[in-house]
Tab-separated table of C-alpha atoms in Angstrom:
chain	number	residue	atom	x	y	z
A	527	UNK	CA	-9.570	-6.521	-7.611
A	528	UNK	CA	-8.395	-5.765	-11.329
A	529	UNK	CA	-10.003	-1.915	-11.368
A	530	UNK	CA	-7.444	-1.576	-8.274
A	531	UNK	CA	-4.122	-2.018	-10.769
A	532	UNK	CA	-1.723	0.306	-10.078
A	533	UNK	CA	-2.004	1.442	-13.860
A	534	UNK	CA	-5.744	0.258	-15.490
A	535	UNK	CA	-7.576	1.605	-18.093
A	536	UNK	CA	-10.136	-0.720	-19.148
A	537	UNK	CA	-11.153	-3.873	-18.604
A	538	UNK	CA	-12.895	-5.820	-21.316
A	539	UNK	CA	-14.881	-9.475	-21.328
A	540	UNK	CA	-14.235	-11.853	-23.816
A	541	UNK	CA	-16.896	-13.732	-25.104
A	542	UNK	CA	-18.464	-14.375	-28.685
A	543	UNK	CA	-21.728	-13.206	-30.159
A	544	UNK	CA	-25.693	-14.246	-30.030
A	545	UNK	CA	-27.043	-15.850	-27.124
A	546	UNK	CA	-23.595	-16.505	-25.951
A	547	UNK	CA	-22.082	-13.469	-25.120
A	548	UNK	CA	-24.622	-12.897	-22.369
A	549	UNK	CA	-26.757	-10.348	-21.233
A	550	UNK	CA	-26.211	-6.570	-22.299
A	551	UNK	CA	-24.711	-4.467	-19.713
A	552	UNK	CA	-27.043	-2.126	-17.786
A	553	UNK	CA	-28.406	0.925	-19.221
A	554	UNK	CA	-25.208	3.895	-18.568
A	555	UNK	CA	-22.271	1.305	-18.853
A	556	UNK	CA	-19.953	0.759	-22.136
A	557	UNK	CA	-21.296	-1.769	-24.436
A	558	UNK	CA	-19.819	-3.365	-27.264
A	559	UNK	CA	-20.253	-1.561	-30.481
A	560	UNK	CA	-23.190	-1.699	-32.507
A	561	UNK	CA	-21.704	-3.497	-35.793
A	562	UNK	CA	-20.948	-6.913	-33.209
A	563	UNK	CA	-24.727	-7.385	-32.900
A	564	UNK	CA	-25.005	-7.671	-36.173
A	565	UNK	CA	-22.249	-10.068	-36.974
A	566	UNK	CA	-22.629	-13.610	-37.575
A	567	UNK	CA	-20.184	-16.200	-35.238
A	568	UNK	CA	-18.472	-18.308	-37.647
A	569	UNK	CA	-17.710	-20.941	-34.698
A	570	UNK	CA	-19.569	-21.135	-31.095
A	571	UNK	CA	-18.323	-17.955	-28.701
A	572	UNK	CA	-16.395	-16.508	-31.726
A	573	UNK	CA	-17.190	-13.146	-33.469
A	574	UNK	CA	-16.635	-12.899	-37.177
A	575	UNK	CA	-13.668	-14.703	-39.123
A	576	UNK	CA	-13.048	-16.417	-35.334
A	577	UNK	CA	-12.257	-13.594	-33.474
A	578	UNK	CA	-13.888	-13.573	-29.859
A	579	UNK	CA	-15.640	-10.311	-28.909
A	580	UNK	CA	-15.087	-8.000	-25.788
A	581	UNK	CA	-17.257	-6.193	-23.792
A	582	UNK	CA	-16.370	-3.263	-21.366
A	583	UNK	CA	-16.737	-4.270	-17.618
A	584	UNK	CA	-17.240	-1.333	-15.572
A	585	UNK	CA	-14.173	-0.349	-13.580
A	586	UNK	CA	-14.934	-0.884	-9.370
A	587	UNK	CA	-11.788	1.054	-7.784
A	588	UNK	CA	-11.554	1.249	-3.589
A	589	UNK	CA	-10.667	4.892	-4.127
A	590	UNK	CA	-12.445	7.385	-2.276
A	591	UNK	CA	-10.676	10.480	-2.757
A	592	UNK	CA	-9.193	12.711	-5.651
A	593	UNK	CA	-5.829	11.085	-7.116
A	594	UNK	CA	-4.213	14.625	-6.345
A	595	UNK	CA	-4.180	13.079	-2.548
A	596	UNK	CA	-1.073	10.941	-4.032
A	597	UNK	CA	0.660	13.452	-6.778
A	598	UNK	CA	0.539	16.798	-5.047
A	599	UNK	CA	3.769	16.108	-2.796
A	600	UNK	CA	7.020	16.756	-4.818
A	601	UNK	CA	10.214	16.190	-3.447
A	602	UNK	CA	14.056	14.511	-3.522
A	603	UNK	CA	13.234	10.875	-2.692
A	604	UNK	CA	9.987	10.422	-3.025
A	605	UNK	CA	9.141	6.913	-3.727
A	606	UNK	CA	6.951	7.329	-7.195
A	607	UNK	CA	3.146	7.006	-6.263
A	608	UNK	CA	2.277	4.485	-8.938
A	609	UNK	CA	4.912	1.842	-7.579
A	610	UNK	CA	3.435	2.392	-4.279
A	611	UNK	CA	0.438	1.167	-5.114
A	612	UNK	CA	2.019	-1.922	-6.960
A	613	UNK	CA	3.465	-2.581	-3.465
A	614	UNK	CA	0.457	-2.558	-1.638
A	615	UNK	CA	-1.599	-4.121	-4.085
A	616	UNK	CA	1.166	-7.069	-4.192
A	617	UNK	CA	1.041	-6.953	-0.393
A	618	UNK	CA	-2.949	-7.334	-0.182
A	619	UNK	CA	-2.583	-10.132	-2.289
A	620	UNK	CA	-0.031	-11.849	0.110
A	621	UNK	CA	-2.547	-11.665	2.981
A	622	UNK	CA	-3.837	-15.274	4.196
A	623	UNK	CA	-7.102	-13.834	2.708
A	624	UNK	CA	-6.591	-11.307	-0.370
A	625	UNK	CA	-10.231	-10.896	-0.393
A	626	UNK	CA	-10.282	-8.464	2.723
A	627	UNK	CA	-8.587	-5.819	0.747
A	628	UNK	CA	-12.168	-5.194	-0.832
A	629	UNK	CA	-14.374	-6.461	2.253
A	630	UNK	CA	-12.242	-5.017	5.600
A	631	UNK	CA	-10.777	-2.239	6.798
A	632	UNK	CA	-7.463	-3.131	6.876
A	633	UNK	CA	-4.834	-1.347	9.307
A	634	UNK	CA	-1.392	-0.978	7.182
A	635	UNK	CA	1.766	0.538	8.913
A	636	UNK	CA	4.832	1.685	7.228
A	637	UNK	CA	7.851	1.904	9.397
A	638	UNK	CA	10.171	4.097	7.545
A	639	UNK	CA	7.106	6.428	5.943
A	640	UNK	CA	9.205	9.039	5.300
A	641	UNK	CA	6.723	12.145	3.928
A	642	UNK	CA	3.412	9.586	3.594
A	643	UNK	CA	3.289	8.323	0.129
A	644	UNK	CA	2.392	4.724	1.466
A	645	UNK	CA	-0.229	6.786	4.250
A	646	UNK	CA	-1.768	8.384	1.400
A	647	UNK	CA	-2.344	5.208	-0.637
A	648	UNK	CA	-3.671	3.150	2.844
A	649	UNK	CA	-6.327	6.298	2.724
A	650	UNK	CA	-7.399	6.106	-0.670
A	651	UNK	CA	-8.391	2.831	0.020
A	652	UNK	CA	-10.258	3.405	2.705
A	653	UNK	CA	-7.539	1.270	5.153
A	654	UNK	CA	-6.508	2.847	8.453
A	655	UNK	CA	-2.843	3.943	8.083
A	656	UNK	CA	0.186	4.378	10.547
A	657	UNK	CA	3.614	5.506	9.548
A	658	UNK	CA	6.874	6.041	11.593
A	659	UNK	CA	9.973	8.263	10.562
A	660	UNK	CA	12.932	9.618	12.542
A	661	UNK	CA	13.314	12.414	10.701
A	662	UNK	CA	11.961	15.442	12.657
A	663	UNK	CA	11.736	17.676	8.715
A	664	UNK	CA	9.923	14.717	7.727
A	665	UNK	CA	7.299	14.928	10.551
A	666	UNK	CA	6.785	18.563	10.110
A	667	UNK	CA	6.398	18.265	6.281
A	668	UNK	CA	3.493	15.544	6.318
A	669	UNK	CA	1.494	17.060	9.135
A	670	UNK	CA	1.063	20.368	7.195
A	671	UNK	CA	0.498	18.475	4.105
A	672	UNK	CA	-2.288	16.119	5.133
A	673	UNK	CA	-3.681	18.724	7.498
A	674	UNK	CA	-3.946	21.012	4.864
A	675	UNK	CA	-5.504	18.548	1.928
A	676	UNK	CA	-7.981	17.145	4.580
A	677	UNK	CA	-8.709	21.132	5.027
A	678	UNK	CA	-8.673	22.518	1.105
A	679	UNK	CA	-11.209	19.183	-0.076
A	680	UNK	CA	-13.345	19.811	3.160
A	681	UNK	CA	-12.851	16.492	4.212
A	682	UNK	CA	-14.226	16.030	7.770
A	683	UNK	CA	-11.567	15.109	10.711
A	684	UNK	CA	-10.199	15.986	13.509
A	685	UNK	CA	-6.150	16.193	13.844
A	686	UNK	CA	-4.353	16.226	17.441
A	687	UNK	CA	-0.665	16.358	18.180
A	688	UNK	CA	2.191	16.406	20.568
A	689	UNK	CA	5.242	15.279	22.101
A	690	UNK	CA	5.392	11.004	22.604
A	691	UNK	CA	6.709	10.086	25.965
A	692	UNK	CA	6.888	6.192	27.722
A	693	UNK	CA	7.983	5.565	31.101
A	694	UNK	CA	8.767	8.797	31.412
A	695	UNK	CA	11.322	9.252	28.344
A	696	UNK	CA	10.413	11.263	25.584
A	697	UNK	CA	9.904	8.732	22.261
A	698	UNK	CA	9.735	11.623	20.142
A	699	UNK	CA	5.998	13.199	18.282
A	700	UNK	CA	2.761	12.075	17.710
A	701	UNK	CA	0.102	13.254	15.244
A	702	UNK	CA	-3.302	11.431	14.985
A	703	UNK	CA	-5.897	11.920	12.567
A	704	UNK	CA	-9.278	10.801	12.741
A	705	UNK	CA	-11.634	11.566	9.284
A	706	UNK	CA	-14.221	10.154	6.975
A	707	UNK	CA	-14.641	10.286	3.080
A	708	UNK	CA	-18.141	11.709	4.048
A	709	UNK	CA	-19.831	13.990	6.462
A	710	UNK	CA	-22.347	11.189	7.011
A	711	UNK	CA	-20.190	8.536	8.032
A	712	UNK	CA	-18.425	10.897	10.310
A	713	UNK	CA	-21.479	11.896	11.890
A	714	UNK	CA	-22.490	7.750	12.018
A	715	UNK	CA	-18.757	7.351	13.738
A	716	UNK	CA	-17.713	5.240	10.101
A	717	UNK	CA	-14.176	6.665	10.075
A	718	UNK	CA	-10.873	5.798	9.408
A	719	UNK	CA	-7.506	7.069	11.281
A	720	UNK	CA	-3.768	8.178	10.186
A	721	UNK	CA	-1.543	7.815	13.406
A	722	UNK	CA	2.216	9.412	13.007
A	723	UNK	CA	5.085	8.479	14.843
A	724	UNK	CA	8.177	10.712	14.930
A	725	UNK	CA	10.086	7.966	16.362
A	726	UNK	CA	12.975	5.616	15.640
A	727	UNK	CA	11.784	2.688	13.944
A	728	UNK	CA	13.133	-0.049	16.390
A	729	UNK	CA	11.182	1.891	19.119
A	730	UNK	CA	7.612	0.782	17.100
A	731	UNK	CA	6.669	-1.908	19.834
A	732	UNK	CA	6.581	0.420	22.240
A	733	UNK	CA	4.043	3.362	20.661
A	734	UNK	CA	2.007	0.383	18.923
A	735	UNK	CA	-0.174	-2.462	20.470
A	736	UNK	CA	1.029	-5.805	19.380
A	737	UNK	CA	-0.548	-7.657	16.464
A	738	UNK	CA	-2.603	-4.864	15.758
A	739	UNK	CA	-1.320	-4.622	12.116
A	740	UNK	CA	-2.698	-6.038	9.025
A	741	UNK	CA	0.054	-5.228	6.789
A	742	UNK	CA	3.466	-3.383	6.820
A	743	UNK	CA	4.532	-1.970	3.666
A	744	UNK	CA	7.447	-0.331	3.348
A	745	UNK	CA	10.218	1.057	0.833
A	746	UNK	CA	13.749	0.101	2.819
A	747	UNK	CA	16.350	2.943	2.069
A	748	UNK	CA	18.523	3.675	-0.893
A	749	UNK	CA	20.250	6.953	-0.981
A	750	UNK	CA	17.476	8.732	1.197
A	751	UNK	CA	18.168	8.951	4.655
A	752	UNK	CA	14.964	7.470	7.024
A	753	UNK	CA	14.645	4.657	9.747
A	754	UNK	CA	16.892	4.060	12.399
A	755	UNK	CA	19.515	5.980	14.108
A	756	UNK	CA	23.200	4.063	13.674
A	757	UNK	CA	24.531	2.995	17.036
A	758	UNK	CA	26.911	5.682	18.455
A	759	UNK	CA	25.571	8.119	15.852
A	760	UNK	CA	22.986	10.858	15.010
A	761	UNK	CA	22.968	9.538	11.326
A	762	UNK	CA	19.849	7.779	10.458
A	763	UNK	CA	21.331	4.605	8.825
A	764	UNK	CA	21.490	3.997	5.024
A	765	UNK	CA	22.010	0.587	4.708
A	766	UNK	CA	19.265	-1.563	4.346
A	767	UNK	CA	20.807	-4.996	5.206
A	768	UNK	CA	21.838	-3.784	8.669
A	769	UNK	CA	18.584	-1.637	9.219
A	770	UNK	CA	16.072	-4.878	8.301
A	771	UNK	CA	18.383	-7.044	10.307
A	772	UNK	CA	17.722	-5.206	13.261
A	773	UNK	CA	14.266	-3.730	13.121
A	774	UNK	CA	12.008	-7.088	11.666
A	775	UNK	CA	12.026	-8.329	15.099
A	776	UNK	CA	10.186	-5.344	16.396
A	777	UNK	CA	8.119	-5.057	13.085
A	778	UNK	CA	6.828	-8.552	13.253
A	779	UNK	CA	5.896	-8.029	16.816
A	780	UNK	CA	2.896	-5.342	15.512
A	781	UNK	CA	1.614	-7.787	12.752
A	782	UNK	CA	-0.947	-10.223	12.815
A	783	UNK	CA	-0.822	-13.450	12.201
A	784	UNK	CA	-2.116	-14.119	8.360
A	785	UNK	CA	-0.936	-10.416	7.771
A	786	UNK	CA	1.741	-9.716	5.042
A	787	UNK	CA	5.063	-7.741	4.715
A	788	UNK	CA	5.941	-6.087	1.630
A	789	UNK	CA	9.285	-4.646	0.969
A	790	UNK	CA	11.043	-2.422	-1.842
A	791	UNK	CA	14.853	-2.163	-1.647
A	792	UNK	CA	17.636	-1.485	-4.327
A	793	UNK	CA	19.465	-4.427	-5.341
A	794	UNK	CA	22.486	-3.287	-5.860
A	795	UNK	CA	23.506	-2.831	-1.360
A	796	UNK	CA	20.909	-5.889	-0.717
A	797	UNK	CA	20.671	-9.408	-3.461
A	798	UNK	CA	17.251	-10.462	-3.094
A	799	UNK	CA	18.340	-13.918	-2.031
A	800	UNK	CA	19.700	-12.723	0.902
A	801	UNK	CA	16.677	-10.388	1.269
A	802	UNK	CA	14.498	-13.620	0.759
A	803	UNK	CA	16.948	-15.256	3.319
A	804	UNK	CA	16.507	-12.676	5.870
A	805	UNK	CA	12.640	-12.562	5.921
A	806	UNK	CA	12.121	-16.317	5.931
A	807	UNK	CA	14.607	-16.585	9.041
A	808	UNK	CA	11.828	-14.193	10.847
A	809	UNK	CA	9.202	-16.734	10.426
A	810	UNK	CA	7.803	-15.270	7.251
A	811	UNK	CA	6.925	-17.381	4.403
A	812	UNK	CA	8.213	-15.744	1.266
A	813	UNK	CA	6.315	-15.573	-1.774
A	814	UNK	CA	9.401	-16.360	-4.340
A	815	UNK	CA	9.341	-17.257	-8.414
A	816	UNK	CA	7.156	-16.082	-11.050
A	817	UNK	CA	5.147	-13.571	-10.810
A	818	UNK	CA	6.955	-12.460	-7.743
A	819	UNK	CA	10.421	-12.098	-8.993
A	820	UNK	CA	9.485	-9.978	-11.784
A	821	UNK	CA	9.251	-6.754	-10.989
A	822	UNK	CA	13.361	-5.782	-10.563
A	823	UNK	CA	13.132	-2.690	-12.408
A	824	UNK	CA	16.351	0.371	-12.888
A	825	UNK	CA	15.399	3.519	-11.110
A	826	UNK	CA	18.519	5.529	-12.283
A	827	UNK	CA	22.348	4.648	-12.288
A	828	UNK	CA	22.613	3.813	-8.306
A	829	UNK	CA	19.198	2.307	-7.846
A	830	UNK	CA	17.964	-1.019	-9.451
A	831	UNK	CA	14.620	-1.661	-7.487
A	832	UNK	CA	12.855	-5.226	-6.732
A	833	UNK	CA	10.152	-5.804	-4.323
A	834	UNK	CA	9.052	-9.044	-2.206
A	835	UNK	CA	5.932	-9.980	-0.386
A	836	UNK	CA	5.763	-12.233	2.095
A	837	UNK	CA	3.234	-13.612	5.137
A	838	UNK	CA	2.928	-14.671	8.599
A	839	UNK	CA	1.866	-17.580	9.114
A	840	UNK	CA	-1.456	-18.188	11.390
A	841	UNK	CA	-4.912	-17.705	11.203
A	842	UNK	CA	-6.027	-13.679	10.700
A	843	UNK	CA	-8.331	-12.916	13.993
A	844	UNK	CA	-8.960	-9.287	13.182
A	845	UNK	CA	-10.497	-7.159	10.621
């Protein structure tokens, strides 16, 4: 789990020198330098003058495509792609079972997805991904962008899209995606899927099954419109209080039980204890106090961003 950080360069063993520091690593992995094997432990699992040794342990990340997948995309808004993948790192690791991040498939939805960033992560790790967004420019944006990456790095897939109707009422648009990393696990059928849904947020029960979600990850609003239209409006709503307030209902609905919920927001429109209030009046069970409260972090003058995890209780069936 460690060579998934959101920011890793190396990771190092501790351990002294002699017969206890182990076995050397296989032939075409970093080793410790040269000089250690030749130094003499002054105390049991110490190098020289006391000072424990470290060897380089190979870094193991779930990514399976080029980082540019995450960094090409510049625009007003978007949520940096380094704290993304904080967020759904912290949100794997609020799963009933963390260990499924590196053993399932995983199917993550974020309902207010905006232009993809959290899509793009949920495919870099090989999850299935599902966004919604109200925002028609928004749609249009992502579907050329993805279509056209998947394209340029010859990725095999096959992309479909339309207009989303139920019961005869038009939802809003659809665009599915259906790839794999490799041409051989698309030929074996080992793919993974991207489903977009230019809809309102609140409407999310009714384009997706129910507990068919792992995770929802999402980064609540803060000075960029997304999410749900305001009642008597054509304003997507700003306010993050009112918008959660309403639409976890309809969220929780999709998610499975043993499945977590991770949130960013900005502070200064939503305290996190009322944040923390909110979720654990849905039924969630909030992961509160150190480590979890220390990521509050100043974005710029308006924006002072914190994140919080949190689970549903139950036994995970799926995956």
């Amino acid at each position: 789990m460690l060579s998934n950080l959101s920011t890793v360069y190396a990771l190092f063993e501790v351990l002294g020198t002699g017969p206890e520091a182990g076995p050397a690593p296989e032939a075409g992995t970093a080793t410790a330098p040269e000089t250690a094997q030749d130094t003499t432990a002054d105390t049991a699992g110490q190098g020289a003058a006391g000072v424990p040794l470290l060897r380089p342990v190979p870094l193991a990340p779930l990514d399976r495509f080029d980082s540019d997948l995450l960094t090409i995309q510049k625009y007003a808004g978007k949520t940096n792609e380094l704290f993304t993948k904080l967020l759904v790192n912290m949100t794997c690791m609020a799963l009933e079972r963390p260990a499924t991040m590196l053993t399932s498939t995983l199917r993550v939805l974020d309902p207010l997805c905006g232009r993809g960033t959290t899509l793009n992560q949920a495919m870099m790790y090989g999850f299935d991904a599902a966004g919604a967004e109200v925002d028609g420019k928004d749609f249009d944006a992502y579907e050329l962008f993805i279509k056209t990456w998947l394209k340029n790095k010859r990725v095999k897939h096959a992309a479909d899209s339309g207009q989303l109707r139920k019961d005869k009422t038009r939802l809003g648009r659809w665009l599915d995606i259906t790839y794999a990393p490799t041409k051989d696990e698309y030929k074996a059928g080992d793919t993974r899927s991207v489903n977009f849904r230019g809809v309102d947020t609140l409407a999310l029960d009714r384009v997706f099954a129910s507990r068919s979600f792992d995770m929802i990850v999402t980064d609540a609003p803060y000075g960029v419109q997304h999410g749900s239209r305001q009642q008597g409006t054509s304003a997507p709503s700003r306010s993050p209080r009112e918008l959660l307030a309403a639409a976890l209902p309809t969220w929780l609905r999709l998610l499975r039980p043993g499945g977590a919920v991770g949130i960013s927001w900005n502070t200064r429109v939503l305290p996190r204890e009322e944040l923390v209030e909110t979720l654990r009046s849905a039924g969630l069970t909030v992961h509160d106090g150190w480590p979890f409260d220390q990521f509050r972090h100043r974005v710029d003058q308006a924006i002072v961003r914190d994140l919080v995890v949190a689970t549903l209780p139950g036994h995970r069936t799926a995956g």
